[in-house]
Coordinates of C-alpha atoms and ligand atoms in Angstrom, one line a residue:
M1 CA 114.0 107.2 72.7
L2 CA 113.1 104.1 74.7
G3 CA 114.1 100.8 73.4
Y4 CA 110.0 100.2 72.2
S5 CA 107.4 102.2 71.0
E6 CA 104.8 103.8 73.3
L7 CA 102.4 104.6 70.5
Y8 CA 98.7 103.9 71.4
P9 CA 97.8 100.7 69.9
C10 CA 95.8 100.8 66.4
S11 CA 94.7 98.9 64.3
N12 CA 94.9 99.7 60.0
A13 CA 96.0 98.1 56.9
Y14 CA 99.5 97.6 58.1
R15 CA 98.4 96.9 61.8
S16 CA 96.4 94.8 63.6
K17 CA 95.5 95.1 67.4
V18 CA 93.2 92.4 69.2
S19 CA 92.5 92.6 72.8
L20 CA 93.6 89.7 75.0
D21 CA 91.1 91.3 77.9
G22 CA 88.9 88.8 79.4
L23 CA 89.2 85.8 82.2
W24 CA 92.9 84.3 83.0
R25 CA 93.7 82.1 85.1
F26 CA 95.3 83.4 88.7
S27 CA 97.5 82.7 91.4
F28 CA 99.1 84.1 94.6
D29 CA 102.3 83.5 95.6
A30 CA 102.8 84.1 99.1
D31 CA 106.0 81.5 99.5
G32 CA 107.4 82.3 96.0
V33 CA 107.7 79.3 94.5
G34 CA 106.6 80.0 91.2
K35 CA 109.7 81.5 90.0
E36 CA 111.6 78.3 91.3
K37 CA 109.1 76.0 89.9
E38 CA 109.3 78.0 86.8
W39 CA 105.7 78.6 86.4
G40 CA 107.0 81.2 83.5
R41 CA 108.2 78.0 81.6
N42 CA 105.5 75.3 83.4
G43 CA 102.3 77.2 83.7
L44 CA 100.5 78.0 87.1
A45 CA 100.4 74.6 89.7
S46 CA 97.0 75.4 90.7
S47 CA 94.6 78.8 89.7
C48 CA 91.3 80.6 90.2
S49 CA 90.0 82.9 87.5
M50 CA 90.1 86.6 87.3
P51 CA 89.0 89.1 84.8
V52 CA 92.0 91.4 83.1
P53 CA 91.9 94.4 83.4
S54 CA 91.0 94.7 87.2
A55 CA 92.8 94.9 90.2
F56 CA 92.6 91.9 92.6
A57 CA 91.8 93.0 95.7
D58 CA 88.1 94.3 95.7
L59 CA 87.1 91.0 93.8
F60 CA 87.9 88.5 96.8
T61 CA 85.7 88.3 100.0
K62 CA 89.1 87.2 102.7
E63 CA 91.0 90.1 103.9
E64 CA 94.4 87.7 103.5
E65 CA 93.1 88.2 99.6
R66 CA 92.5 91.5 99.4
D67 CA 95.7 93.0 101.6
Y68 CA 97.7 90.5 100.0
T69 CA 100.8 91.6 98.9
G70 CA 104.1 89.4 97.5
D71 CA 104.2 87.7 94.2
F72 CA 101.0 86.7 92.2
W73 CA 100.9 84.7 88.5
Y74 CA 98.6 85.4 85.5
E75 CA 97.9 82.8 82.9
T76 CA 96.1 83.1 79.4
E77 CA 96.4 81.2 76.4
F78 CA 95.7 83.8 72.7
Y79 CA 96.0 82.5 69.1
C80 CA 98.1 84.1 66.7
P81 CA 96.6 84.0 63.2
D82 CA 99.1 82.9 60.5
D83 CA 97.9 85.3 57.7
L84 CA 100.2 88.1 59.1
Q85 CA 103.8 86.0 59.0
D86 CA 105.5 89.1 58.0
R87 CA 104.6 91.1 61.0
A88 CA 106.6 91.7 64.1
C89 CA 104.6 91.0 66.8
F90 CA 104.3 92.2 70.5
L91 CA 102.5 92.2 73.9
R92 CA 101.0 95.8 75.0
F93 CA 100.2 95.7 78.5
G94 CA 98.7 99.3 79.9
S95 CA 100.0 98.8 82.7
I96 CA 101.2 96.1 85.7
T97 CA 101.2 97.0 89.1
H98 CA 104.1 97.4 90.4
R99 CA 106.4 95.2 88.4
A100 CA 106.5 92.2 86.2
A101 CA 108.1 89.5 83.9
V102 CA 106.6 88.3 81.2
Y103 CA 106.8 85.2 79.3
C104 CA 105.7 83.7 76.4
N105 CA 105.7 79.8 75.1
G106 CA 107.8 79.5 78.7
Q107 CA 110.5 82.2 77.3
L108 CA 110.9 85.5 79.4
V109 CA 110.4 88.1 77.0
G110 CA 110.0 91.4 78.9
E111 CA 110.5 92.8 82.4
H112 CA 109.0 96.1 83.9
E113 CA 109.6 98.3 86.9
G114 CA 106.6 100.8 88.0
G115 CA 102.8 99.9 87.9
F116 CA 101.3 102.7 86.0
L117 CA 103.0 102.9 82.5
P118 CA 102.8 100.5 79.7
V119 CA 104.7 97.0 79.3
V120 CA 105.7 95.8 75.5
C121 CA 107.2 92.9 75.0
D122 CA 108.4 91.9 71.6
I123 CA 108.0 88.2 71.0
T124 CA 108.1 88.0 67.1
D125 CA 110.8 85.5 67.6
V126 CA 108.9 83.2 70.0
V127 CA 105.2 83.4 68.9
K128 CA 103.7 80.9 67.2
R129 CA 101.6 81.4 64.5
G130 CA 98.4 79.6 63.8
E131 CA 98.3 77.4 67.0
A132 CA 97.7 78.4 70.7
N133 CA 100.4 80.4 72.5
R134 CA 100.7 80.4 76.5
L135 CA 101.0 83.7 78.1
V136 CA 102.3 83.8 81.8
V137 CA 102.9 87.0 83.5
W138 CA 104.8 87.2 87.3
A139 CA 103.9 90.3 89.2
N140 CA 104.8 91.6 92.6
N141 CA 103.1 94.6 94.8
E142 CA 105.5 95.3 97.4
L143 CA 106.3 98.4 98.6
S144 CA 109.6 99.8 99.4
E145 CA 111.9 103.1 99.3
A146 CA 113.9 102.3 96.5
A147 CA 110.3 101.9 94.0
L148 CA 108.0 104.5 92.8
P149 CA 105.2 104.7 94.9
C150 CA 107.2 104.1 98.3
G151 CA 106.5 102.4 100.9
S152 CA 107.5 99.5 103.1
V153 CA 106.6 95.7 103.7
K154 CA 105.8 94.5 107.7
I155 CA 105.8 90.9 108.4
L156 CA 103.0 90.0 110.4
A157 CA 103.2 87.7 113.7
S158 CA 101.5 84.9 111.1
G159 CA 104.3 85.4 108.4
R160 CA 101.8 86.8 106.1
K161 CA 103.6 90.3 104.3
L162 CA 101.5 93.4 104.8
V163 CA 102.3 96.6 102.7
K164 CA 102.8 100.0 104.6
P165 CA 102.1 102.4 101.8
Y166 CA 103.7 106.0 102.5
F167 CA 100.5 107.4 100.5
D168 CA 97.2 107.6 101.2
F169 CA 95.4 105.4 98.4
F170 CA 94.9 101.7 98.2
N171 CA 97.7 99.9 97.2
Y172 CA 95.3 98.2 94.0
A173 CA 97.4 95.9 92.3
G174 CA 97.0 93.6 89.0
I175 CA 97.1 93.9 85.4
Q176 CA 94.7 96.8 85.6
R177 CA 94.7 97.8 82.2
S178 CA 94.1 96.7 78.2
V179 CA 96.3 93.5 77.2
Y180 CA 96.6 93.6 73.2
L181 CA 98.8 91.6 70.7
L182 CA 99.8 94.0 67.9
Q183 CA 101.1 92.8 64.5
I184 CA 103.4 95.7 63.3
P185 CA 105.1 95.7 60.1
K186 CA 108.7 94.8 60.4
H187 CA 109.7 98.4 59.3
A188 CA 107.4 100.4 60.8
I189 CA 106.8 103.8 62.4
V190 CA 108.0 103.8 66.2
D191 CA 107.7 107.5 67.8
Y192 CA 106.6 110.8 66.9
S193 CA 106.5 113.9 68.1
V194 CA 105.1 117.6 67.8
T195 CA 105.4 121.2 68.5
Y196 CA 104.0 124.3 67.4
E197 CA 104.3 128.0 66.5
I198 CA 101.3 130.0 66.4
E199 CA 101.4 133.4 64.4
E200 CA 98.1 135.6 63.3
G201 CA 95.7 132.8 62.0
R202 CA 98.5 130.9 60.5
A203 CA 100.5 127.4 62.5
K204 CA 103.4 125.6 62.1
V205 CA 103.4 122.1 63.3
N206 CA 107.1 120.5 63.6
Y207 CA 107.0 117.4 63.5
E208 CA 109.6 114.6 63.8
A209 CA 109.1 110.8 63.5
A210 CA 111.1 107.9 64.0
H211 CA 111.0 104.3 62.7
T212 CA 112.7 101.2 61.3
G213 CA 114.1 100.2 58.2
D214 CA 115.6 102.6 55.8
G215 CA 111.9 103.8 54.5
D216 CA 110.7 108.0 53.7
I217 CA 108.3 109.1 56.2
W218 CA 105.3 111.1 55.0
V219 CA 103.2 113.1 56.6
S220 CA 99.3 114.5 56.1
L221 CA 97.5 116.8 58.6
Y222 CA 93.6 116.4 58.1
D223 CA 91.4 118.7 59.6
Q224 CA 88.1 117.7 61.5
D225 CA 85.9 117.4 58.4
G226 CA 88.7 115.6 56.8
N227 CA 90.0 117.9 54.1
L228 CA 93.7 117.9 53.9
A229 CA 95.4 121.2 55.8
A230 CA 99.2 120.2 55.2
S231 CA 101.6 117.7 54.2
G232 CA 105.5 116.7 54.0
E233 CA 107.8 114.6 53.4
G234 CA 111.0 113.4 55.4
A235 CA 111.6 112.0 59.4
K236 CA 111.6 116.1 60.1
G237 CA 109.7 118.6 58.6
T238 CA 107.3 121.5 59.3
L239 CA 103.8 121.6 58.1
C240 CA 102.1 125.1 57.6
V241 CA 98.4 125.6 58.3
E242 CA 96.6 128.5 57.2
G243 CA 93.6 129.5 58.8
A244 CA 94.7 126.9 61.7
H245 CA 92.2 126.3 64.1
L246 CA 93.3 125.9 67.6
W247 CA 92.7 123.4 70.4
N248 CA 91.4 125.5 73.2
V249 CA 90.7 125.2 76.9
R250 CA 87.2 123.2 76.9
N251 CA 87.0 124.2 73.1
A252 CA 88.7 121.4 71.6
Y253 CA 89.6 121.2 67.7
L254 CA 91.5 117.7 66.8
Y255 CA 93.3 117.5 63.8
T256 CA 94.5 114.0 62.3
I257 CA 98.1 113.7 61.9
K258 CA 98.9 110.2 59.8
L259 CA 102.3 109.3 59.1
E260 CA 103.3 106.7 56.6
L261 CA 106.3 104.7 55.7
K262 CA 107.4 104.2 52.2
E263 CA 109.7 101.3 50.8
N264 CA 110.8 102.1 47.2
G265 CA 107.3 104.5 46.6
R266 CA 105.3 101.3 48.4
V267 CA 103.7 102.3 51.6
V268 CA 104.4 99.6 54.1
D269 CA 103.2 101.4 57.4
E270 CA 100.9 104.2 58.3
Y271 CA 99.8 105.4 61.8
K272 CA 97.5 108.3 62.5
D273 CA 96.8 110.1 66.0
R274 CA 94.6 113.1 66.6
I275 CA 96.6 115.9 67.7
G276 CA 95.6 119.8 69.0
I277 CA 97.3 122.8 67.7
R278 CA 97.9 124.5 70.8
T279 CA 100.7 126.5 73.2
V280 CA 101.1 126.2 76.6
K281 CA 104.0 129.3 78.3
V282 CA 104.4 130.3 81.9
E283 CA 105.0 134.1 81.5
G284 CA 105.1 135.8 84.5
E285 CA 101.9 134.8 87.1
K286 CA 100.0 133.5 84.4
I287 CA 99.7 130.3 82.8
L288 CA 99.2 131.3 79.0
V289 CA 97.2 128.6 76.7
N290 CA 97.3 130.2 73.0
G291 CA 99.0 133.1 74.4
K292 CA 96.1 133.8 76.8
P293 CA 95.8 133.6 80.7
V294 CA 94.1 130.2 81.9
Y295 CA 92.6 130.0 85.3
L296 CA 93.0 126.0 86.2
K297 CA 89.5 124.9 87.9
G298 CA 89.0 121.4 89.1
Y299 CA 90.6 118.5 91.0
G300 CA 92.7 116.3 92.3
K301 CA 91.7 112.8 91.0
H302 CA 92.4 109.1 91.2
E303 CA 91.7 106.2 88.7
D304 CA 89.6 104.7 91.5
F305 CA 86.0 102.7 91.6
E306 CA 84.0 100.0 93.3
I307 CA 85.4 96.1 92.8
M308 CA 87.8 97.0 89.5
G309 CA 90.0 99.4 92.1
R310 CA 92.1 101.1 89.7
A311 CA 90.9 99.5 86.2
F312 CA 90.0 101.8 83.9
Q313 CA 86.4 101.9 82.7
W314 CA 85.2 104.1 80.0
A315 CA 81.7 104.2 81.4
V316 CA 83.2 106.1 84.4
A317 CA 86.0 107.8 82.4
K318 CA 82.6 109.5 80.8
R319 CA 81.0 110.0 84.1
D320 CA 83.6 112.1 85.5
F321 CA 83.9 114.1 82.5
E322 CA 80.2 114.8 82.4
C323 CA 80.7 115.6 86.3
M324 CA 83.4 117.4 86.0
K325 CA 81.6 119.7 82.8
W326 CA 78.4 119.9 84.9
N327 CA 80.4 121.9 87.7
G328 CA 82.4 124.6 85.4
A329 CA 85.8 122.3 85.6
N330 CA 88.3 122.9 83.0
C331 CA 91.9 120.5 84.6
F332 CA 92.6 117.9 86.7
R333 CA 95.9 116.5 88.0
T334 CA 96.7 112.7 87.4
S335 CA 97.2 112.5 91.5
H336 CA 99.5 110.3 92.1
Y337 CA 100.7 108.5 88.8
P338 CA 100.3 108.5 85.3
Y339 CA 96.9 107.4 84.2
A340 CA 95.3 104.8 81.7
E341 CA 96.0 106.5 78.1
E342 CA 92.1 106.6 77.6
W343 CA 91.9 109.3 80.0
Y344 CA 94.2 111.7 78.1
R345 CA 92.4 111.0 74.6
M346 CA 89.2 111.7 76.2
A347 CA 90.4 115.0 77.9
D348 CA 91.7 115.7 74.3
E349 CA 88.2 115.6 72.7
E350 CA 86.9 117.6 75.8
G351 CA 89.2 120.7 75.5
F352 CA 90.6 119.7 79.6
L353 CA 94.2 120.5 80.8
V354 CA 96.0 117.9 82.5
I355 CA 98.8 118.2 85.0
D356 CA 100.4 114.9 84.2
E357 CA 101.7 113.4 87.6
V358 CA 104.6 110.8 88.0
A359 CA 104.4 108.2 90.7
A360 CA 106.8 109.6 92.7
V361 CA 104.5 110.0 96.1
G362 CA 105.6 108.5 99.4
M363 CA 109.0 110.2 99.6
M364 CA 109.1 111.2 103.3
R365 CA 109.3 108.2 105.9
S366 CA 106.1 108.3 107.8
F367 CA 103.8 105.7 108.4
A368 CA 100.5 108.1 107.5
N369 CA 102.3 111.1 106.4
F370 CA 99.2 112.7 105.1
A371 CA 98.7 113.6 108.6
D372 CA 102.4 114.4 109.3
A373 CA 102.5 116.5 105.9
G374 CA 99.5 118.6 106.6
K375 CA 100.9 120.1 109.8
G376 CA 103.9 120.9 108.5
K377 CA 105.9 118.2 110.8
H378 CA 109.5 117.6 109.4
T379 CA 110.0 114.2 108.3
Y380 CA 113.4 112.9 106.3
F381 CA 114.0 110.9 103.4
F382 CA 116.9 111.8 101.0
E383 CA 119.6 110.8 103.4
T384 CA 119.2 106.5 102.7
P385 CA 121.1 104.3 100.8
T386 CA 118.2 103.4 98.5
V387 CA 118.2 106.9 97.3
P388 CA 120.4 106.0 94.1
E389 CA 118.1 103.2 93.0
L390 CA 115.3 105.1 93.7
K391 CA 116.3 108.0 91.5
K392 CA 117.2 105.9 88.5
N393 CA 113.7 104.1 89.0
H394 CA 112.2 108.1 89.2
M395 CA 114.1 108.9 86.0
R396 CA 112.9 106.0 84.0
Q397 CA 109.5 106.9 84.8
V398 CA 110.0 110.5 83.8
E399 CA 110.7 109.3 80.7
E400 CA 108.3 106.7 79.6
M401 CA 105.3 108.9 81.0
I402 CA 106.9 112.1 78.9
Q403 CA 107.2 109.7 76.2
R404 CA 104.0 108.0 76.4
D405 CA 102.4 111.5 76.8
K406 CA 103.9 114.2 75.2
N407 CA 101.9 114.7 72.1
H408 CA 98.2 115.1 73.9
P409 CA 97.4 118.8 73.6
S410 CA 95.1 118.2 77.1
V411 CA 98.5 117.6 78.8
I412 CA 100.0 121.3 80.0
A413 CA 102.5 120.1 82.6
F414 CA 104.4 117.7 84.1
S415 CA 104.4 117.3 88.0
L416 CA 107.5 115.4 88.9
F417 CA 106.5 114.8 92.4
N418 CA 103.8 114.9 95.3
E419 CA 104.5 115.9 98.8
P420 CA 108.3 114.5 99.0
E421 CA 110.5 116.2 102.3
T422 CA 111.6 119.0 100.1
T423 CA 114.0 120.8 102.9
S424 CA 117.2 118.9 103.1
D425 CA 120.6 119.2 101.0
G426 CA 119.6 115.6 100.1
A427 CA 116.2 116.7 98.8
A428 CA 117.4 119.9 96.5
A429 CA 120.3 117.1 95.1
Y430 CA 118.0 114.6 94.4
F431 CA 115.1 116.7 92.6
K432 CA 118.0 119.4 90.9
D433 CA 118.5 116.1 88.9
I434 CA 115.4 115.1 88.1
F435 CA 114.0 117.9 86.8
A436 CA 117.1 118.8 84.6
W437 CA 116.3 115.5 83.2
A438 CA 112.8 115.9 82.5
R439 CA 113.9 119.3 80.8
E440 CA 116.0 117.4 78.2
L441 CA 112.7 115.0 77.5
D442 CA 109.9 117.0 76.3
P443 CA 109.9 118.2 72.9
Q444 CA 107.3 120.6 73.7
R445 CA 109.1 122.4 76.5
R446 CA 106.3 122.3 78.8
P447 CA 106.4 123.8 82.6
L448 CA 107.4 121.4 85.2
T449 CA 106.0 121.2 88.4
G450 CA 105.2 119.4 91.8
A451 CA 102.8 119.1 94.4
M452 CA 104.4 120.7 97.8
E453 CA 102.8 119.8 101.2
K454 CA 103.0 122.4 104.4
N455 CA 106.7 121.4 105.3
S456 CA 107.8 122.9 102.2
A457 CA 106.8 126.6 103.8
P458 CA 108.1 129.5 101.7
D459 CA 111.6 129.9 104.4
K460 CA 112.2 126.0 104.3
C461 CA 111.9 124.7 101.2
R462 CA 114.6 124.0 98.7
C463 CA 113.2 122.5 95.5
Y464 CA 110.5 125.4 94.9
P465 CA 112.8 127.5 92.5
L466 CA 113.2 124.0 90.1
L467 CA 108.9 124.7 89.5
D468 CA 107.8 126.8 86.5
F469 CA 104.6 127.0 88.3
I470 CA 104.3 126.5 92.0
C471 CA 101.7 123.8 93.4
L472 CA 100.6 123.7 97.1
N473 CA 98.4 121.2 98.7
R474 CA 97.3 123.0 101.9
Y475 CA 94.7 121.8 104.2
Y476 CA 93.9 125.0 106.6
G477 CA 90.8 124.3 108.7
W478 CA 91.3 120.6 108.3
Y479 CA 94.8 119.0 109.0
I480 CA 95.9 122.7 110.8
A481 CA 93.1 124.2 113.2
G482 CA 90.0 122.6 111.9
G483 CA 86.4 123.2 113.1
P484 CA 85.7 125.9 115.7
E485 CA 89.2 127.1 115.1
I486 CA 88.8 127.9 111.7
E487 CA 89.4 131.7 111.7
E488 CA 92.4 131.1 113.2
A489 CA 93.4 128.5 110.7
M490 CA 92.4 130.9 107.9
E491 CA 94.6 133.6 109.6
L492 CA 97.6 131.1 109.4
F493 CA 96.8 130.3 105.6
A494 CA 97.0 134.3 105.0
Q495 CA 100.4 134.5 106.5
E496 CA 101.8 131.9 104.8
M497 CA 100.9 133.3 101.4
K498 CA 102.0 136.9 102.6
A499 CA 105.4 134.8 103.0
W500 CA 105.2 133.6 99.7
E501 CA 104.2 137.1 98.3
E502 CA 106.8 139.1 100.2
K503 CA 109.7 136.4 98.1
K504 CA 108.4 138.2 94.7
L505 CA 108.7 135.2 92.8
H506 CA 106.6 136.2 90.0
V507 CA 105.1 133.1 88.6
P508 CA 102.0 131.7 89.2
F509 CA 100.8 129.5 92.2
V510 CA 98.1 126.8 91.6
F511 CA 96.5 125.1 94.6
T512 CA 96.8 121.2 93.8
E513 CA 95.1 120.0 96.9
F514 CA 92.8 121.6 99.6
G515 CA 89.9 120.0 100.8
A516 CA 88.3 118.3 104.4
D517 CA 86.6 115.0 104.8
T518 CA 83.1 114.7 104.6
L519 CA 80.7 111.7 105.0
A520 CA 77.8 112.4 102.4
S521 CA 75.5 110.7 104.9
E522 CA 76.4 113.7 107.8
H523 CA 74.3 117.0 108.1
K524 CA 74.7 119.2 111.1
L525 CA 73.5 122.8 111.3
P526 CA 76.0 124.7 112.3
G527 CA 78.3 122.6 110.6
V528 CA 81.1 120.5 112.5
M529 CA 84.2 118.6 110.7
W530 CA 82.9 115.5 108.5
T531 CA 79.8 117.2 108.1
Q532 CA 78.6 118.7 104.4
E533 CA 78.1 121.9 105.9
Y534 CA 81.3 122.1 107.3
Q535 CA 82.6 121.0 103.7
D536 CA 80.6 123.7 102.1
K537 CA 82.7 126.5 104.8
Y538 CA 85.7 125.0 104.7
M539 CA 85.3 125.7 100.5
E540 CA 84.0 129.2 101.1
K541 CA 86.9 130.3 103.3
T542 CA 89.6 128.9 101.7
F543 CA 88.2 130.9 98.2
E544 CA 88.4 134.0 100.3
I545 CA 91.6 133.5 101.1
M546 CA 93.0 132.2 97.7
D547 CA 91.0 135.0 96.1
R548 CA 93.2 137.8 98.1
F549 CA 96.4 136.7 96.1
P550 CA 96.6 137.4 92.3
F551 CA 99.4 134.9 91.5
V552 CA 97.0 132.6 92.2
Q553 CA 96.1 131.2 89.2
G554 CA 94.8 127.5 89.9
E555 CA 92.5 125.5 92.3
L556 CA 92.0 121.9 92.0
A557 CA 90.3 120.9 94.9
W558 CA 91.0 117.1 96.6
N559 CA 89.3 115.3 95.6
F560 CA 86.8 114.4 92.5
A561 CA 85.5 112.1 94.7
D562 CA 85.7 109.6 97.5
F563 CA 88.3 107.0 96.6
Q564 CA 89.5 103.6 98.8
A565 CA 92.6 104.3 101.1
Q566 CA 94.7 102.1 103.8
E567 CA 92.1 101.4 106.8
G568 CA 93.1 103.5 109.7
I569 CA 91.7 105.8 112.1
M570 CA 92.0 108.8 109.5
R571 CA 89.8 106.7 107.2
V572 CA 86.2 105.9 107.1
N573 CA 86.8 103.2 104.3
G574 CA 88.4 105.4 102.5
N575 CA 89.5 109.0 102.3
K576 CA 86.1 111.0 102.3
K577 CA 87.4 114.1 100.7
G578 CA 85.7 113.6 97.7
I579 CA 83.4 116.7 96.1
F580 CA 81.4 113.7 94.5
T581 CA 81.0 110.4 96.6
R582 CA 82.7 107.2 95.2
N583 CA 79.8 106.5 93.0
R584 CA 79.6 109.8 91.4
Q585 CA 76.9 111.3 92.7
P586 CA 77.1 115.0 94.0
K587 CA 77.8 116.3 97.6
N588 CA 76.3 119.8 98.6
A589 CA 80.1 121.3 97.8
A590 CA 79.7 120.4 94.2
Y591 CA 77.1 123.4 93.8
V592 CA 79.6 125.3 95.7
L593 CA 82.3 124.9 93.3
K594 CA 79.9 124.9 90.6
N595 CA 78.4 128.4 91.6
R596 CA 82.0 129.8 91.8
W597 CA 83.4 127.9 88.4
E598 CA 80.7 129.3 86.3
K599 CA 80.9 132.5 87.4
M600 CA 84.2 133.4 87.4
E601 CA 85.6 136.2 84.9
R602 CA 88.2 134.0 83.9
N603 CA 86.3 131.7 83.0
Q604 CA 87.5 129.8 79.9
Ligands
CKX1 N1 97.8 114.8 100.5 C1 98.6 117.1 104.3 C2 98.4 113.8 99.3 C3 97.1 112.6 99.4 C4 95.9 112.6 100.5 C5 95.6 114.1 101.0 C6 95.0 113.7 102.0 C7 97.0 114.6 101.7 C8 97.2 115.6 102.4 C9 98.4 115.7 103.1 O1 97.2 111.8 98.8 O2 94.8 112.1 100.1 O3 95.4 114.0 103.5 O4 93.6 113.4 102.2

């Protein structure tokens, strides 16, 4: 277990959570003087206001601010009431992109590497109760080959730093998720996990809880109507649920698990969560949820929206789920990083399946790797001296992701990479260790996978044997032989699929990406690349090939919506492969998918 609790914040009779979201103070620190001048202790020298949560990039009007690369600082004050003196006190940031140091009342209380997972700082000994407290955050959004996601930094002639992502999404940064002040009993529940066994209408819910102090754990499980379904005692045990309601694909049923910590018969802490009883397994060429095959239909997504960048917004998330339900989807991949926890909570409620991806993207040395990757060009990566440090970061983020997301019924698999180089000895050794590590961590032993680009071909890829189901990102008819050559592209696509078939792997394949950039404004009959008509045709032709191969058990189109990317000759103010526009209106292709997904025999 990690050194701190990743439990989602809650308030109840024993715990208090207070939001610190709002308008904070903010300063860029291009010369890196903040650390030297101890802004963490002394406060920011000068500042402007900055909303939290938000990325900073799209709030500004100057290029240097939008594209700012380097150190930046936040500051705010918070008040900690003195009526909970006996509680431990924590600050919890949903994420800070990409690395951070947190200072409370001048003292360093936490440091974190990785921009998409929680940062939790124990401030019990430094917080002042009944008074104002100063909170300062140092953050940095530089990219390197030693940290996830991968990239580099170029120093322009002006001396300004410019980030060079090896990936295809804008490097939004800042405090992009909510911040809470948490007050928790000194002896508290810090973690729990559940696993399930289902037999004929009966379910065994095996639980394990961790706590501080010497108390005893009591567990109760309530059904959706609030009736007690089962209860147990002890930090580890099994709850037997007669007539269990299963959590099913697009038909969710959630139980409430209540954990209580008792000392001398008195409750000292309580934590409640919503869980879904279901099993997930790969058997032969099928992905089974509750023993029944499911065909994955949906999208690779991004946390991306106008103005706020990657900040979580309930309203956008709600609209996304409504759009996905409208066209018959049942699944999405959190490409290319773990999303805000609220996404998974909503997926739990909606019965959506989630492939949860760690931010291991850009592991291929190329400025515009999507172009090289799409064509299958060989690139190298795993031979450099930064790899051991990268691997440590990768492993720690896999651990934090699994720890955070392990109890969501919606999470059916963990994806441990997107489109790395997979053909060298270095790649094979690197990923062998990453997969072995992840297999130790998940109490539910969910399938592990990774999304592979064209260069990870059947005759060259060294990493596919590690995957429980094989995820392919393929762009035949876009990066390969697009436009008038689409028939040839399809022939090449079919050839590659035959080569996979001949390997007789007997595992499911899921397409985790396929798509064509499409400007919502462009129409042409007959279609040409970038028009809506071409996107429709591309989708239909791609499906014709996928449907020939029964081991294909899922299709997640790239992308759910248009999204912001680094500017360049390949992108028109962002990546336009969205099936929906950036403001979540359907392109024609949304109806092509709707038509197909609603009719599918394997519809669930
Ligand atoms: N896959 C051939 C990773 C995504 C990109 C997508 C694209 C690439 C394609 C690689 O992050 O956006 O180029 O549209």
